[in-house]
Coordinates of C-alpha atoms and ligand atoms in Angstrom, one line a residue:
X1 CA -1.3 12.9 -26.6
X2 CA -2.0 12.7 -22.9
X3 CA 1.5 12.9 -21.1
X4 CA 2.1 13.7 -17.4
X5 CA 5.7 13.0 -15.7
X6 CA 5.1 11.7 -11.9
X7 CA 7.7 11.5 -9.0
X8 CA 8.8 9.3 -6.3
X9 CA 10.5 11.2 -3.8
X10 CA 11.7 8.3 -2.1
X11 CA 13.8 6.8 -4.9
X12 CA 14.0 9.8 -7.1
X13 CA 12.3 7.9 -9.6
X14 CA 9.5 9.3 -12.2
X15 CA 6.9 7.5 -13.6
X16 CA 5.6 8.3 -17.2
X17 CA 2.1 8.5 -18.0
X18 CA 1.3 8.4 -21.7
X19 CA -2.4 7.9 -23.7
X20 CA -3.8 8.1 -26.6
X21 CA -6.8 10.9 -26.0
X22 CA -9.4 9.5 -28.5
X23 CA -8.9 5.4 -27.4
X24 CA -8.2 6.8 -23.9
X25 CA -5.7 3.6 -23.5
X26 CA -2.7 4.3 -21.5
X27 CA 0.6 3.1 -20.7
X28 CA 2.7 3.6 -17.4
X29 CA 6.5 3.3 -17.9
X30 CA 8.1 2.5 -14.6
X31 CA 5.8 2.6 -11.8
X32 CA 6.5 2.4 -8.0
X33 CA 5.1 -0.1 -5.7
X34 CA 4.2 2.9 -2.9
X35 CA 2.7 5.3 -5.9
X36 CA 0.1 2.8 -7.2
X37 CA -2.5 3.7 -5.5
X38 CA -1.9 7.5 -6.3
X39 CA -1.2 6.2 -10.4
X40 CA -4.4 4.1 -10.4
X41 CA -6.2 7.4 -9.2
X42 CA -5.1 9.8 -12.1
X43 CA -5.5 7.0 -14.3
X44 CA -9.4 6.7 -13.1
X45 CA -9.3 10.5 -13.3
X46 CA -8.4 11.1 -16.4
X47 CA -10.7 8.4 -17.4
X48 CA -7.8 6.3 -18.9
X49 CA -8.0 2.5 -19.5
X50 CA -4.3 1.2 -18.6
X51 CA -3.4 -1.4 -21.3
X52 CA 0.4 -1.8 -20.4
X53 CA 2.9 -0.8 -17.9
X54 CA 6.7 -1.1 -19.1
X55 CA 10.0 -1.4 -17.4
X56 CA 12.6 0.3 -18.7
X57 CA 14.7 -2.3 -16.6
X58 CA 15.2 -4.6 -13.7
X59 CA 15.4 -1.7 -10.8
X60 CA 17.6 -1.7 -7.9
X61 CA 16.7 1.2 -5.6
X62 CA 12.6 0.6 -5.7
X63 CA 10.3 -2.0 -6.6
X64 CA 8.1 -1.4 -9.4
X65 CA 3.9 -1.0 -9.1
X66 CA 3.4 -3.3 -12.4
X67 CA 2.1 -6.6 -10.1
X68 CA -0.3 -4.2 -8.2
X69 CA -1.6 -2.0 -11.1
X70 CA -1.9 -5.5 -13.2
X71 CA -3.8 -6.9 -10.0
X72 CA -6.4 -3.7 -10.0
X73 CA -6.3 -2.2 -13.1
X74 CA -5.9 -5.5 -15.3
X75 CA -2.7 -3.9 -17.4
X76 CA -0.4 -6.0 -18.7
X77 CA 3.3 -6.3 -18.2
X78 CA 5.6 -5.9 -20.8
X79 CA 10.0 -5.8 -20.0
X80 CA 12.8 -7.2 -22.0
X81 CA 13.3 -10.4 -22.6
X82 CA 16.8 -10.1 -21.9
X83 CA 16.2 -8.5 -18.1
X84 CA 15.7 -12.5 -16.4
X85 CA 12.3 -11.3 -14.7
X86 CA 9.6 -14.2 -14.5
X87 CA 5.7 -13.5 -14.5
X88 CA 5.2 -10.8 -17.2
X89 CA 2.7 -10.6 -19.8
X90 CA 5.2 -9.8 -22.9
X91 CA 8.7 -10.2 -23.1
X92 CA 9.8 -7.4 -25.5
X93 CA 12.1 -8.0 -28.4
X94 CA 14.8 -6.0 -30.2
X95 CA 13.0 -2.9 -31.6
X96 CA 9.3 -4.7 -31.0
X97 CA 6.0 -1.8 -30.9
X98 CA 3.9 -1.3 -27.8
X99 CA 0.5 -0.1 -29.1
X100 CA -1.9 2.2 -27.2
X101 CA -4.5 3.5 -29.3
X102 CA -3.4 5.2 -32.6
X103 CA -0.2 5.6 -30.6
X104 CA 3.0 3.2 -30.1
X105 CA 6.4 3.3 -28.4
X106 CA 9.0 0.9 -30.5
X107 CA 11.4 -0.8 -27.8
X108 CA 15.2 0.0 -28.0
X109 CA 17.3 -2.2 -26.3
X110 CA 20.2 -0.1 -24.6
X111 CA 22.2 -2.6 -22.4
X112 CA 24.8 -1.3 -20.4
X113 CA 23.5 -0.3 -16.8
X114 CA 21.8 -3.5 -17.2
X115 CA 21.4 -6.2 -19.4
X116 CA 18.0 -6.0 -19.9
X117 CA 17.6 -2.2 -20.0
X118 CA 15.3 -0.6 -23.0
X119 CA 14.9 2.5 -24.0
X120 CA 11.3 3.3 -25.4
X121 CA 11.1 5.9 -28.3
X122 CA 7.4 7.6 -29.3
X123 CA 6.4 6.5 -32.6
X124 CA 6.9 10.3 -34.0
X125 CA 10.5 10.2 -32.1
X126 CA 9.4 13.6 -30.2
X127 CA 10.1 11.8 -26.7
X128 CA 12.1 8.7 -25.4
X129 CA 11.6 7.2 -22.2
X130 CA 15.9 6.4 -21.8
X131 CA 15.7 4.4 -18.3
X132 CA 18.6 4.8 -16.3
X133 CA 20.8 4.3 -19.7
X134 CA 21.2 8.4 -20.3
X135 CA 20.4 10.5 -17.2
X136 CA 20.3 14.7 -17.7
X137 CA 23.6 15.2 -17.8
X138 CA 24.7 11.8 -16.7
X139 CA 24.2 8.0 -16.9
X140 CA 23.0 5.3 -14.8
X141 CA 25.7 3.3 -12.8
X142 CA 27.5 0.0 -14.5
X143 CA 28.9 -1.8 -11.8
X144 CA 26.0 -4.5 -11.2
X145 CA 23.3 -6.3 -12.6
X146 CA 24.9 -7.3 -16.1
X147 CA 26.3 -4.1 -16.2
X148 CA 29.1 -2.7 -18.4
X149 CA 30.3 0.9 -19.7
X150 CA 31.9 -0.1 -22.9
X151 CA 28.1 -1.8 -23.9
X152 CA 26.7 1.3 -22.4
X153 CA 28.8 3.7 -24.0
X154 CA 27.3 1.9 -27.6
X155 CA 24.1 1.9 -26.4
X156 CA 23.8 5.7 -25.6
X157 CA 25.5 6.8 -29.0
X158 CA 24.3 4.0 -31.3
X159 CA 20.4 4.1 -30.2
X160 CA 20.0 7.0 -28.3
X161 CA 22.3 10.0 -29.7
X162 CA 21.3 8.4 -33.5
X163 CA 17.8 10.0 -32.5
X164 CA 16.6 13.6 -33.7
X165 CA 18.2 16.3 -31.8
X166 CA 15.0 17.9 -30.8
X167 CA 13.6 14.1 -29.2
X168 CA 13.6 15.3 -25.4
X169 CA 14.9 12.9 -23.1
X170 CA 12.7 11.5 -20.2
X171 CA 15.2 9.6 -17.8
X172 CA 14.1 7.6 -14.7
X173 CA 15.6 9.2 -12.3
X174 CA 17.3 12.3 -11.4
X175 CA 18.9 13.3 -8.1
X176 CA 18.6 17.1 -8.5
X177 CA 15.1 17.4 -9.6
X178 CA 15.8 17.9 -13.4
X179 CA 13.1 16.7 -15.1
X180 CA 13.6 16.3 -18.7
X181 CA 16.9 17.0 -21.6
X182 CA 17.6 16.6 -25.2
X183 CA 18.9 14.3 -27.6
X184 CA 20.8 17.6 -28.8
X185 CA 21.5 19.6 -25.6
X186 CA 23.1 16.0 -24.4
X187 CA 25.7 15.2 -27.3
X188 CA 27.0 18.6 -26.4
X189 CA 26.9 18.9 -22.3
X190 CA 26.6 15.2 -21.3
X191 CA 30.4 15.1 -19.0
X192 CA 30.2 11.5 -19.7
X193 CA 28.9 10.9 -22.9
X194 CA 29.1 14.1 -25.0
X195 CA 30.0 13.6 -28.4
X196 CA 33.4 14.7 -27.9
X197 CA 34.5 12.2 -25.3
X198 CA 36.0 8.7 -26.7
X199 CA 34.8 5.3 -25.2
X200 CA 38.2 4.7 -23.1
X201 CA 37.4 8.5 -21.1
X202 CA 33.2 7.1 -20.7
X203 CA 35.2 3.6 -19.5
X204 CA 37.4 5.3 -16.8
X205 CA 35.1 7.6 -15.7
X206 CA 32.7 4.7 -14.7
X207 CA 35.1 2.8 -12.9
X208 CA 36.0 5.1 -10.6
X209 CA 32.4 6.3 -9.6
X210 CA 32.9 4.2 -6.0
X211 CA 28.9 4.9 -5.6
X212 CA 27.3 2.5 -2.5
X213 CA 25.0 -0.2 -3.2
X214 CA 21.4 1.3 -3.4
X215 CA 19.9 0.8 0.1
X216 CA 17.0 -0.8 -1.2
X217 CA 19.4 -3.3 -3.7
X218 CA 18.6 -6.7 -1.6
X219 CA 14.7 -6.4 -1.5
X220 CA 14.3 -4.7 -4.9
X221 CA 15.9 -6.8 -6.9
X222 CA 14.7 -10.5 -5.8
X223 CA 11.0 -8.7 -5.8
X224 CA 11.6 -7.0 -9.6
X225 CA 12.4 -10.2 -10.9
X226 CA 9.0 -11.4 -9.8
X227 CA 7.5 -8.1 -11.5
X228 CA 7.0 -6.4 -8.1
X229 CA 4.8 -9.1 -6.8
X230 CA 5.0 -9.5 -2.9
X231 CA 6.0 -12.7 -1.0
X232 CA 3.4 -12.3 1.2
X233 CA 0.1 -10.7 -0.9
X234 CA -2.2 -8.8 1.5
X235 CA 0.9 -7.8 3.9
X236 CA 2.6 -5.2 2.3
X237 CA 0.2 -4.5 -0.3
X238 CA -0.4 -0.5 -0.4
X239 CA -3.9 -1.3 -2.3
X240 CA -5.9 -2.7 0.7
X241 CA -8.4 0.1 1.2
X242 CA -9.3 0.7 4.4
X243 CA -12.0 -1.9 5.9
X244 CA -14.6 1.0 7.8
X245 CA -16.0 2.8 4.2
X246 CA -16.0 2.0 0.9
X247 CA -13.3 5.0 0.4
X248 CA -12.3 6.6 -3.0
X249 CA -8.9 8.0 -3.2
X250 CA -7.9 11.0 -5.1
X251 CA -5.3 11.8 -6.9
X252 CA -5.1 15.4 -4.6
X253 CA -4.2 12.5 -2.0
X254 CA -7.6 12.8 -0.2
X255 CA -9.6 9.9 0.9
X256 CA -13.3 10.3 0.5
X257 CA -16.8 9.0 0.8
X258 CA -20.0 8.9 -1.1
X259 CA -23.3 10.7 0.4
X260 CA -25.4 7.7 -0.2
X261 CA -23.2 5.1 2.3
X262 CA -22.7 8.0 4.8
X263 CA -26.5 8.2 5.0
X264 CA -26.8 4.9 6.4
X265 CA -24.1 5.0 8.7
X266 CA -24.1 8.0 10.2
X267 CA -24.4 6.7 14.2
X268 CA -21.2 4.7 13.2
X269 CA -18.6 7.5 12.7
X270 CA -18.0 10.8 14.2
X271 CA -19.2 14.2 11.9
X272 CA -17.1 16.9 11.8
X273 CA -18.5 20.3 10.2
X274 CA -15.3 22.4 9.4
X275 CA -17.7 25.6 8.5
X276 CA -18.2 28.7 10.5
X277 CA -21.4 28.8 13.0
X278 CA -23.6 30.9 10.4
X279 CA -23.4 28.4 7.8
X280 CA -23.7 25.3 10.2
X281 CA -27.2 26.9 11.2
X282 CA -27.7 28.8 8.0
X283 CA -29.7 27.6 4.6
X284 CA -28.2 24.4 4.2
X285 CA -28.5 23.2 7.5
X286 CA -26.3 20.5 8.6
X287 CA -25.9 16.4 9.0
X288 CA -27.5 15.0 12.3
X289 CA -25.1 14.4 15.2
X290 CA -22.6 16.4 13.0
X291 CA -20.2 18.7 15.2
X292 CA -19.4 22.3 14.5
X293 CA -15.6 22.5 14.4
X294 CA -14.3 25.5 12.4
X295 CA -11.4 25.0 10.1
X296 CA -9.2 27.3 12.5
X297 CA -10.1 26.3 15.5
X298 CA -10.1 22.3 14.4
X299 CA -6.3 21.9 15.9
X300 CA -7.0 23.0 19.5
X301 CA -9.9 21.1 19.3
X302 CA -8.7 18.1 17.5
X303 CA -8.4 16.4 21.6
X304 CA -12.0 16.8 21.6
X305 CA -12.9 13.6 19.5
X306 CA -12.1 10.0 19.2
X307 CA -9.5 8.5 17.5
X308 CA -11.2 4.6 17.4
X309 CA -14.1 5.8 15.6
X310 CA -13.9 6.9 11.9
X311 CA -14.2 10.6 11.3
X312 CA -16.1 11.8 8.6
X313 CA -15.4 15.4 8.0
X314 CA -17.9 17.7 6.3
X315 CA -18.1 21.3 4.6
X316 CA -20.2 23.3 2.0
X317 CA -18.1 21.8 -1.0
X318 CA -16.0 19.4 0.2
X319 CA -12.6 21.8 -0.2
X320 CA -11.9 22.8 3.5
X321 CA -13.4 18.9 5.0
X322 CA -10.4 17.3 2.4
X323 CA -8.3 19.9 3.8
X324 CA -9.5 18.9 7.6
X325 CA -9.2 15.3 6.8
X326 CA -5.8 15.9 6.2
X327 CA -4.6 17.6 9.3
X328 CA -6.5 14.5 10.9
X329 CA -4.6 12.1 9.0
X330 CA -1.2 14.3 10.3
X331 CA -2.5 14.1 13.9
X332 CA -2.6 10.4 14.0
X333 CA -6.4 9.7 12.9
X334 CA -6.1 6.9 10.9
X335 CA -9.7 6.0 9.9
X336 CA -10.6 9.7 8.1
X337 CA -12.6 10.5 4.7
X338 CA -14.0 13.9 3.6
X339 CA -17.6 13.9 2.2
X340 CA -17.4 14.1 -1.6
X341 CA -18.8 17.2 -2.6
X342 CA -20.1 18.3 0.7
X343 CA -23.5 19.9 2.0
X344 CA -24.3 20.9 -1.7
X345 CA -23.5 17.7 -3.3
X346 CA -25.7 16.1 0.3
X347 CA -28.4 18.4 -0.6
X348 CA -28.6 18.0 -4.6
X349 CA -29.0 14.0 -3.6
X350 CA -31.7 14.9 -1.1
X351 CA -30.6 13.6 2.0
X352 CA -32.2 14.4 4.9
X353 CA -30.7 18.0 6.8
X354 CA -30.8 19.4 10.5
X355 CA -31.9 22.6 10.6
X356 CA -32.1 24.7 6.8
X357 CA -34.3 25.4 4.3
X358 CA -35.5 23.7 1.0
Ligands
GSH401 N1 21.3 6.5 -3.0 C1 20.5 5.8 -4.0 C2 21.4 5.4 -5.1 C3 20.7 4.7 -6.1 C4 21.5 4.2 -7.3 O1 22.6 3.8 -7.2 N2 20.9 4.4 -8.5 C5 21.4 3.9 -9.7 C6 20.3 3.6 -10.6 S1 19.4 2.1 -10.1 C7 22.3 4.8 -10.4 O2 22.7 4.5 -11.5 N3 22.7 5.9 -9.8 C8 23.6 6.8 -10.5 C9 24.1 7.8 -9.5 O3 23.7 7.8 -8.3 O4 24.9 8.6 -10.0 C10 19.8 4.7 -3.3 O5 20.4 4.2 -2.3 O6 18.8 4.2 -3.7
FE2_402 FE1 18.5 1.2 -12.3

């Protein structure tokens, strides 16, 4: 299976990549709103077809990508039926099978955090995606939403801990940068939940957390129980591409752009050739009206061009331009893109050169 565990440093919270490598179809468990442009990019990348994204619940720190990524990528939505939201696709039952491919992941409800919070289990019970039910070593809040320790408490040991002791635990969040536990290593180190503390010790431990509301409580709550879709569409939506280029971006966090449409515009944007002098006027000559800048030299020099005009930065493979269009981006240029693939990948299309040799 193709599995990758992704991070949002804002709210601590990881998103879960999972597909099925023969169908390629994928599922996303608890995307971010700001992260789905950088999901829909590995998800092109790995040449993945995204059939479903799943909430584990109704967040309250973040607002999940599921609205977006339907919007792009045409996924579908899937949550409980029991978390309120309106506007999904599927609103999951009691112990109900999300297939992708030859694979599935069979929907446990564990209420307790939340009313509506699930925990999904792999069909071979090797992983389960537990939400903010069981955290490493911990357990998501219960004082809002629906929430309550006693149903948690039953939740973690009835449908969680009942699992094998080898199923690793994936949580969604974790605010020391653990990244993944047990079903085992929990019933025996887990200060809340171990199997040697009783319900009433889980119950008086969670009343007495006096945590603050999450910060982002008021705007991700309201916009969760739409599925993450935005009052105002275009406004806030971090899947506008930029107007100037038809621009890729990576998953390496690089915006780029394709030989053929810099060919025909290149008196409308500003070339900048990050390689040393000898190979700007050696073999494979260079882009006309590009400017030699050097890599090292490119920050003392960076006054030198415009910031109103896109800047299109160039190199022999494309690896030192991303890395230039980078420190652009840093320096406050806000309409950048490396040439994909650079002089070679300019040359093997046969696009005209300054300077060179055939
Ligand atoms: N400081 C974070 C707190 C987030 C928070 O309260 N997270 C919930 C999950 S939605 C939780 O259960 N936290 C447990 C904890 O912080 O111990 C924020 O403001 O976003
Ligand atoms: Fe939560």
């Amino acid at each position: 299976m193709i599995f990758r565990q992704l991070f949002d440093p804002q709210s601590s919270a990881y998103t879960y990549l999972l597909a099925d490598p023969a169908s390629r179809e994928a599922v996303l468990i608890d995307p971010v709103f700001e992260q789905a442009r950088r999901d829909a990019a590995l998800i092109d990348e790995l040449g993945l077809k995204l059939a479903w994204t799943l909430e584990t619940h109704v967040h309250a720190d973040h607002v999940t990508g599921a609205w977006l990524l339907r919007e792009k990528l045409g996924s579908r939505i899937a949550l409980s039926g029991a978390s309120g939201a309106e506007g999904a696709d599927l609103y999951l039952q009691e112990n109900e099978l999300v297939r992708f491919g030859k694979r599935h992941l069979e929907a446990r409800f564990t209420p307790g955090h939340t009313s509506g919070c699930i925990t999904y289990v792999l069909d071979d019970r090797a992983m389960a995606f537990t939400g903010d039910a069981l955290f490493i070593r911990g357990c998501g809040r219960t004082d809002f939403q629906g929430g309550d320790a006693r149903t948690l408490f039953r939740s973690v040991r009835g449908q969680i801990f009942s699992l094998p002791d080898g199923c690793l635990v994936y949580p969604a969040h974790d605010y020391r940068g653990l990244t993944v536990t047990s079903v085992g290593e929990e019933k025996l180190y887990n200060p809340r939940l171990a199997e040697s503390i009783g319900e009433g010790d889980f119950v008086g431990y969670m009343t007495n957390l006096g945590l603050p509301h999450p910060k982002q409580m008021e705007v991700a709550v309201p916009a969760n129980l739409k599925c993450g879709r935005p009052e105002k569409a275009a406004a806030a939506d971090p899947l506008v591409d930029p107007a100037w280029a038809p621009l890729t971006y990576t998953f390496a966090g690089i915006w780029e752009v394709q030989p053929h449409w810099l060919e025909e515009h290149l008196r409308d944007v500003q070339i900048v050739d990050v390689r040393e002098p000898d190979e700007f006027s050696g073999p494979l000559g260079h882009l006309q009206g590009a400017r030699l800048v050097p890599l090292g030299s490119l920050n003392e020099k960076i006054d030198l061009l415009e910031k109103a005009r896109p800047v299109v930065t160039v190199c022999r493979s494309g690896a030192r331009s991303a890395h230039a269009s980078v420190m652009l981006g840093r320096a406050g240029f806000d309409k950048v893109a490396n040439l994909s693939g650079g002089m070679l990948r300019w040359r093997a299309q046969r696009f005209p050169v300054e300077g060179g040799s055939d």
